[in-house]
Every structure is written in C-alpha cells, then in structure tokens.
C-alpha cells in the first residue's frame, strides 16, 4: 500500500496488494463515497456566492444598489435582452431537479439531490467558467405523486433570471414531457443532461471507437441495454449521426422494444420509447442472447453492476466488439471482466478506468457555447456537433483502444467544444448574436483561466481550507475494512 496523497493521483496504489481486481474496484467505490461525505461535511458543501464587481469606496454601495441600480431596472424594462449585458444572466445556469433519479440511488427526496446539483455547478464553473445555481424542488402534487407540470411551471417562472437551464435527475416518464415541453416553449436553452448530455458524450465515444475498429456507424449492429431517458436519447442521437434503426435493438426491464410492445404504446407518457419501438428491431427479437450474437456494439445504461451484463453475452458479439457499460456508480460489468470476455474497447462513466464516457465532458462546453451566442435552445444538431467536436479533439491527440475520449483535465477541449456548438447554433438559426469560432474559443479559455486562477489563489491564501490527510485515511480504512 502506498502512502495516501491529498491529490489522490495514486488512487490505484492505495489498496492492499492481495486484493483482487474486483475487491480493489469495490474498495475504490466505497472510499470515494466515504471521502465525499467527510469532505462535504468539512466544507459544508461545494459552492458559495462571491461578488464579481469591486467596492472602491462607500458610494459604490449606491452604484451597485440604490439609487444607481434603478437605471439597470429601467434599461432592462425597455429591452429585456439587455439583461444579458447588465446582469450575470448571460453566464448563469439553473441546475433544476426533483431528485427522483439520482445516479444509481433512485428517488432520494427533494433535498437529496443537492450534492449532485452542487457538483454540476462546480464542474460548470471549473471546466467552463459558468456560474450555476443548484435548485432542487418538491414536485409532489396533492396526491403525493411527482407532477411534471410543477417542474415545467417552475422553470418557466425562473427563466427571466437565467441564460440556460440544466435539467437533472428527473425520472421517466416525467423527464420526456418536461424536456420536450420546455424546449418548445422556453426562450432560453433547456438541456436535460441525463438525456441529451449522456447522448452527446456516448456518441462521441462511439464515433472514435468505430474509427479505431474501422467500422461505419451506418453498418454496425448496436444493442442498447436499458431504455430510460439516457439510452433512449443515445439511440436518437446515434440515428441522427447516421446509425441504421433496423440494426438497433433496445432492451428495457420487460424485454426488447419493438412494434409488439403494446404496453408502451398504451401509455402515452412513454411516447419517446414508442417512437423507438416503431423504428428499431424490425425482426422483433426479444432475447438478449440472440440480439447479442454478432453485434458490434453494446451500450448499457441500466442499473449498477457489476453482474448486470454477463460475460457470455460479450462472447457472442462480432469482431472487435465495443462495450460501453456506464451505470453509476458501478458499471454493469467491470472493464477488465469485459475484456476477459473478448471486448476490444471498453468504456464506463468513471474516471478511474480508461475511457470515461461522462457527461462532464459535454455539458460545460455545450452550455458555454450556447450562452455565448445567447442561443434560444440546444438543438439535436448542436448535441451531435458537440459529439463530433469531442471525438475530433481526441482523434487529433491520437486515439487508441484506451483513449477514445478527451479527459477532463484537457482544458482547451471545452473551449474547442464551446466554439463548435456556438457555430452550430448560428447555423441552426437559434443564436441571438453572431460571432466567430476564434472569438468563442478565446473567450471560453479566458473565463476558464480566470476561474482556475481564482480557485488557486483562494487555496494558496487558505480561503479554501486544506483538509487533513487524516480525513482521507479515515475513508480509506473504512473502505478496506468493508471489503475485507
């Protein structure tokens, strides 16, 4: 065992040498969860609010507030779009959730999602220089049921204060109605990261995986295991990127999607799934092993593993199979087990394995690009543009089976992505302002640099306090103890 380091760069070396791969993977998960709880208690959460304007003397109070600020009110009154220029609205995102489907934990009650929503806000700020506010709401109606209309009304009411909305962790089928209604009716981008975000990053990883194995997206057979908001949107974006619906099969908890699924057809709330029932699986295959035989790609977003996807399924796949198992916090099968079963390229949603297909690579750059051109929405074309932006960035660096996606510490990737998305927004006619690729790229890099410099300075000056390594050791000892 190595000595624990505050950077956690030696994470894989912290566990006993006699641990098996599965024990180490399990211990890492427990360690990160335990450390998260201790660190969140230490800091009291992850986010705070600080001014961006200076105070140079007493009368600046009268500039930032009354009487001076009256001019800001009347200016915005006369032209609402000036709110993007004279307030922080143009760089402000609302992270909205009813906390009904948080990671692999399901419904965690309305305040239970705060840790994740603060996490989204943290990543937006650090990775793209975006300010974000976590907003967990109580969506219960009088019958104690989660009501999608309450989320829709909530977002409509808060729209004047934000430049974009990131929907998060809303269970299906409510998520479909919430997103589609707000995309049609809102005048700012409304983005569902569990759906569009997961879709964009997964398509990016798939594009490069197919480049490596030299297969065409229009020719490959794809099995999607799980048919929730994430995989349903992944399927839609794969089709948008050129995939063949007749070579695609999706499975949910009741079997394969096809025209035979009268249960889905009868429940209009699942209209997105019914659309896929009509387009995919024309042979109406309903057996997972039959579907996997000769398949080129498996994309699983179902439930946490590690025994959800079976090695025998992977052994049935075609040449150089691609296996994405992206359930959080534990993939449906660990990458090493998938490779032992014959997978050529594997990916998960975690950063402690190669090929992290994680939304954090997508939403900061996508939303930054949308904000900088004041886009009215994030179109499917913009999501696919982000997919190819991520894929092309990694390809230029040199892709191989263990590197199909950029990594979160490749800072300029987010600026590259923001610029590509902004250009697509202009092309799609949803941008309010014109710009050029270089301007968006440079502005994004500047905002990221400002954020990083501020955080570094706060850490150096102890305004962000450094936790004692005893905190890490406590979490590590607990993880080892539980696995032993």
mmCIF file of C-alpha atoms in Angstrom, residues 212-366:
data_model
loop_
_atom_site.group_PDB
_atom_site.id
_atom_site.type_symbol
_atom_site.label_atom_id
_atom_site.label_comp_id
_atom_site.label_asym_id
_atom_site.label_seq_id
_atom_site.Cartn_x
_atom_site.Cartn_y
_atom_site.Cartn_z
ATOM 1 C CA UNK A 212 -10.369 2.503 -34.290
ATOM 2 C CA UNK A 213 -12.074 -0.756 -35.324
ATOM 3 C CA UNK A 214 -12.661 0.652 -38.832
ATOM 4 C CA UNK A 215 -16.410 0.180 -38.899
ATOM 5 C CA UNK A 216 -19.055 2.545 -40.276
ATOM 6 C CA UNK A 217 -21.800 3.798 -37.958
ATOM 7 C CA UNK A 218 -24.389 3.091 -40.657
ATOM 8 C CA UNK A 219 -23.354 -0.565 -40.896
ATOM 9 C CA UNK A 220 -22.869 -1.687 -37.289
ATOM 10 C CA UNK A 221 -25.333 -3.660 -35.211
ATOM 11 C CA UNK A 222 -25.982 -1.950 -31.886
ATOM 12 C CA UNK A 223 -27.635 -3.317 -28.740
ATOM 13 C CA UNK A 224 -28.697 -0.833 -26.081
ATOM 14 C CA UNK A 225 -29.339 -2.402 -22.691
ATOM 15 C CA UNK A 226 -31.648 -0.161 -20.716
ATOM 16 C CA UNK A 227 -34.212 2.121 -22.340
ATOM 17 C CA UNK A 228 -34.538 5.016 -19.927
ATOM 18 C CA UNK A 229 -34.065 8.679 -20.777
ATOM 19 C CA UNK A 230 -30.318 8.225 -21.323
ATOM 20 C CA UNK A 231 -30.325 5.262 -23.692
ATOM 21 C CA UNK A 232 -33.466 6.448 -25.484
ATOM 22 C CA UNK A 233 -31.721 9.729 -26.276
ATOM 23 C CA UNK A 234 -28.450 7.972 -27.117
ATOM 24 C CA UNK A 235 -30.400 5.899 -29.643
ATOM 25 C CA UNK A 236 -31.979 9.027 -31.119
ATOM 26 C CA UNK A 237 -28.626 10.805 -31.477
ATOM 27 C CA UNK A 238 -26.963 7.714 -32.967
ATOM 28 C CA UNK A 239 -29.687 7.699 -35.609
ATOM 29 C CA UNK A 240 -29.134 11.444 -36.121
ATOM 30 C CA UNK A 241 -25.422 10.699 -36.612
ATOM 31 C CA UNK A 242 -26.157 8.108 -39.322
ATOM 32 C CA UNK A 243 -26.949 4.885 -37.463
ATOM 33 C CA UNK A 244 -29.376 2.405 -39.038
ATOM 34 C CA UNK A 245 -32.531 1.868 -36.914
ATOM 35 C CA UNK A 246 -33.011 -1.569 -38.467
ATOM 36 C CA UNK A 247 -29.638 -2.624 -36.988
ATOM 37 C CA UNK A 248 -30.530 -1.397 -33.492
ATOM 38 C CA UNK A 249 -32.242 -3.203 -30.592
ATOM 39 C CA UNK A 250 -33.088 -1.675 -27.212
ATOM 40 C CA UNK A 251 -33.989 -3.608 -24.076
ATOM 41 C CA UNK A 252 -35.850 -2.378 -21.015
ATOM 42 C CA UNK A 253 -36.813 -4.312 -17.877
ATOM 43 C CA UNK A 254 -39.662 -6.065 -19.720
ATOM 44 C CA UNK A 255 -37.809 -7.117 -22.865
ATOM 45 C CA UNK A 256 -36.871 -5.693 -26.243
ATOM 46 C CA UNK A 257 -38.515 -2.647 -27.761
ATOM 47 C CA UNK A 258 -40.467 -3.413 -30.929
ATOM 48 C CA UNK A 259 -43.858 -2.860 -32.511
ATOM 49 C CA UNK A 260 -45.110 -5.726 -30.340
ATOM 50 C CA UNK A 261 -44.801 -3.649 -27.158
ATOM 51 C CA UNK A 262 -48.453 -2.819 -26.628
ATOM 52 C CA UNK A 263 -47.690 -1.828 -23.014
ATOM 53 C CA UNK A 264 -45.548 1.070 -24.212
ATOM 54 C CA UNK A 265 -47.983 2.029 -26.956
ATOM 55 C CA UNK A 266 -50.833 2.174 -24.428
ATOM 56 C CA UNK A 267 -49.038 4.581 -22.085
ATOM 57 C CA UNK A 268 -48.772 7.906 -23.882
ATOM 58 C CA UNK A 269 -46.306 9.187 -21.280
ATOM 59 C CA UNK A 270 -43.680 6.920 -22.866
ATOM 60 C CA UNK A 271 -44.112 8.373 -26.354
ATOM 61 C CA UNK A 272 -40.344 8.632 -26.868
ATOM 62 C CA UNK A 273 -39.937 4.904 -26.239
ATOM 63 C CA UNK A 274 -42.847 4.117 -28.565
ATOM 64 C CA UNK A 275 -41.125 6.117 -31.335
ATOM 65 C CA UNK A 276 -38.129 3.791 -30.942
ATOM 66 C CA UNK A 277 -40.392 0.732 -30.851
ATOM 67 C CA UNK A 278 -41.634 1.702 -34.290
ATOM 68 C CA UNK A 279 -38.201 2.427 -35.778
ATOM 69 C CA UNK A 280 -35.926 -0.267 -34.349
ATOM 70 C CA UNK A 281 -35.777 -4.068 -34.117
ATOM 71 C CA UNK A 282 -37.814 -4.885 -37.261
ATOM 72 C CA UNK A 283 -37.276 -8.637 -36.691
ATOM 73 C CA UNK A 284 -38.867 -8.288 -33.226
ATOM 74 C CA UNK A 285 -36.056 -10.145 -31.475
ATOM 75 C CA UNK A 286 -36.884 -10.413 -27.780
ATOM 76 C CA UNK A 287 -33.992 -12.481 -26.453
ATOM 77 C CA UNK A 288 -30.843 -10.716 -25.263
ATOM 78 C CA UNK A 289 -28.512 -13.541 -26.297
ATOM 79 C CA UNK A 290 -29.988 -13.665 -29.782
ATOM 80 C CA UNK A 291 -29.643 -9.885 -30.037
ATOM 81 C CA UNK A 292 -26.015 -10.006 -28.896
ATOM 82 C CA UNK A 293 -24.984 -12.673 -31.402
ATOM 83 C CA UNK A 294 -22.732 -10.908 -33.926
ATOM 84 C CA UNK A 295 -23.456 -7.440 -32.502
ATOM 85 C CA UNK A 296 -20.730 -4.830 -32.962
ATOM 86 C CA UNK A 297 -21.660 -2.515 -30.084
ATOM 87 C CA UNK A 298 -23.229 -2.862 -26.647
ATOM 88 C CA UNK A 299 -24.231 0.332 -24.837
ATOM 89 C CA UNK A 300 -25.581 -0.329 -21.366
ATOM 90 C CA UNK A 301 -27.136 2.287 -19.100
ATOM 91 C CA UNK A 302 -29.349 0.166 -16.927
ATOM 92 C CA UNK A 303 -28.589 -0.413 -13.249
ATOM 93 C CA UNK A 304 -25.391 -0.573 -11.206
ATOM 94 C CA UNK A 305 -23.407 -3.805 -11.511
ATOM 95 C CA UNK A 306 -21.026 -5.472 -11.584
ATOM 96 C CA UNK A 307 -23.024 -8.575 -12.650
ATOM 97 C CA UNK A 308 -25.760 -6.997 -14.768
ATOM 98 C CA UNK A 309 -24.065 -7.555 -18.147
ATOM 99 C CA UNK A 310 -22.911 -11.155 -18.456
ATOM 100 C CA UNK A 311 -19.514 -12.140 -19.913
ATOM 101 C CA UNK A 312 -21.294 -14.767 -22.019
ATOM 102 C CA UNK A 313 -23.202 -12.029 -23.829
ATOM 103 C CA UNK A 314 -19.954 -10.340 -24.840
ATOM 104 C CA UNK A 315 -18.541 -13.642 -26.079
ATOM 105 C CA UNK A 316 -21.444 -13.789 -28.575
ATOM 106 C CA UNK A 317 -20.534 -10.445 -30.163
ATOM 107 C CA UNK A 318 -18.820 -9.909 -33.515
ATOM 108 C CA UNK A 319 -15.202 -8.993 -34.261
ATOM 109 C CA UNK A 320 -13.518 -6.337 -32.106
ATOM 110 C CA UNK A 321 -16.652 -5.661 -30.039
ATOM 111 C CA UNK A 322 -17.232 -2.293 -28.387
ATOM 112 C CA UNK A 323 -18.727 -2.422 -24.884
ATOM 113 C CA UNK A 324 -19.881 0.700 -23.031
ATOM 114 C CA UNK A 325 -21.185 -0.037 -19.512
ATOM 115 C CA UNK A 326 -21.976 3.327 -17.995
ATOM 116 C CA UNK A 327 -24.200 2.785 -14.959
ATOM 117 C CA UNK A 328 -23.192 4.833 -11.928
ATOM 118 C CA UNK A 329 -21.569 4.388 -9.527
ATOM 119 C CA UNK A 330 -20.655 0.809 -10.540
ATOM 120 C CA UNK A 331 -20.626 -0.263 -14.224
ATOM 121 C CA UNK A 332 -22.781 -3.201 -15.285
ATOM 122 C CA UNK A 333 -19.573 -5.183 -15.817
ATOM 123 C CA UNK A 334 -16.085 -4.032 -14.898
ATOM 124 C CA UNK A 335 -13.839 -3.258 -17.896
ATOM 125 C CA UNK A 336 -11.279 -5.931 -17.021
ATOM 126 C CA UNK A 337 -14.047 -8.580 -16.956
ATOM 127 C CA UNK A 338 -15.470 -7.317 -20.247
ATOM 128 C CA UNK A 339 -12.021 -7.536 -21.859
ATOM 129 C CA UNK A 340 -11.505 -11.033 -20.500
ATOM 130 C CA UNK A 341 -14.753 -11.940 -22.275
ATOM 131 C CA UNK A 342 -13.471 -10.532 -25.572
ATOM 132 C CA UNK A 343 -14.344 -6.819 -25.607
ATOM 133 C CA UNK A 344 -11.852 -4.870 -27.748
ATOM 134 C CA UNK A 345 -12.790 -1.399 -26.492
ATOM 135 C CA UNK A 346 -14.497 -0.715 -23.168
ATOM 136 C CA UNK A 347 -15.811 2.464 -21.583
ATOM 137 C CA UNK A 348 -17.537 3.402 -18.338
ATOM 138 C CA UNK A 349 -18.815 6.564 -16.683
ATOM 139 C CA UNK A 350 -15.943 6.564 -14.173
ATOM 140 C CA UNK A 351 -12.631 8.384 -14.280
ATOM 141 C CA UNK A 352 -10.666 5.621 -12.556
ATOM 142 C CA UNK A 353 -10.947 3.375 -15.635
ATOM 143 C CA UNK A 354 -9.830 4.117 -19.211
ATOM 144 C CA UNK A 355 -12.340 5.844 -21.495
ATOM 145 C CA UNK A 356 -14.596 7.817 -19.194
ATOM 146 C CA UNK A 357 -17.802 8.453 -21.114
ATOM 147 C CA UNK A 358 -19.140 11.007 -18.685
ATOM 148 C CA UNK A 359 -21.446 13.992 -19.092
ATOM 149 C CA UNK A 360 -18.799 16.224 -17.528
ATOM 150 C CA UNK A 361 -17.037 16.217 -20.906
ATOM 151 C CA UNK A 362 -20.143 17.579 -22.591
ATOM 152 C CA UNK A 363 -22.407 19.926 -20.691
ATOM 153 C CA UNK A 364 -19.853 22.595 -19.640
ATOM 154 C CA UNK A 365 -18.669 23.237 -23.204
ATOM 155 C CA UNK A 366 -22.097 22.789 -24.775
#
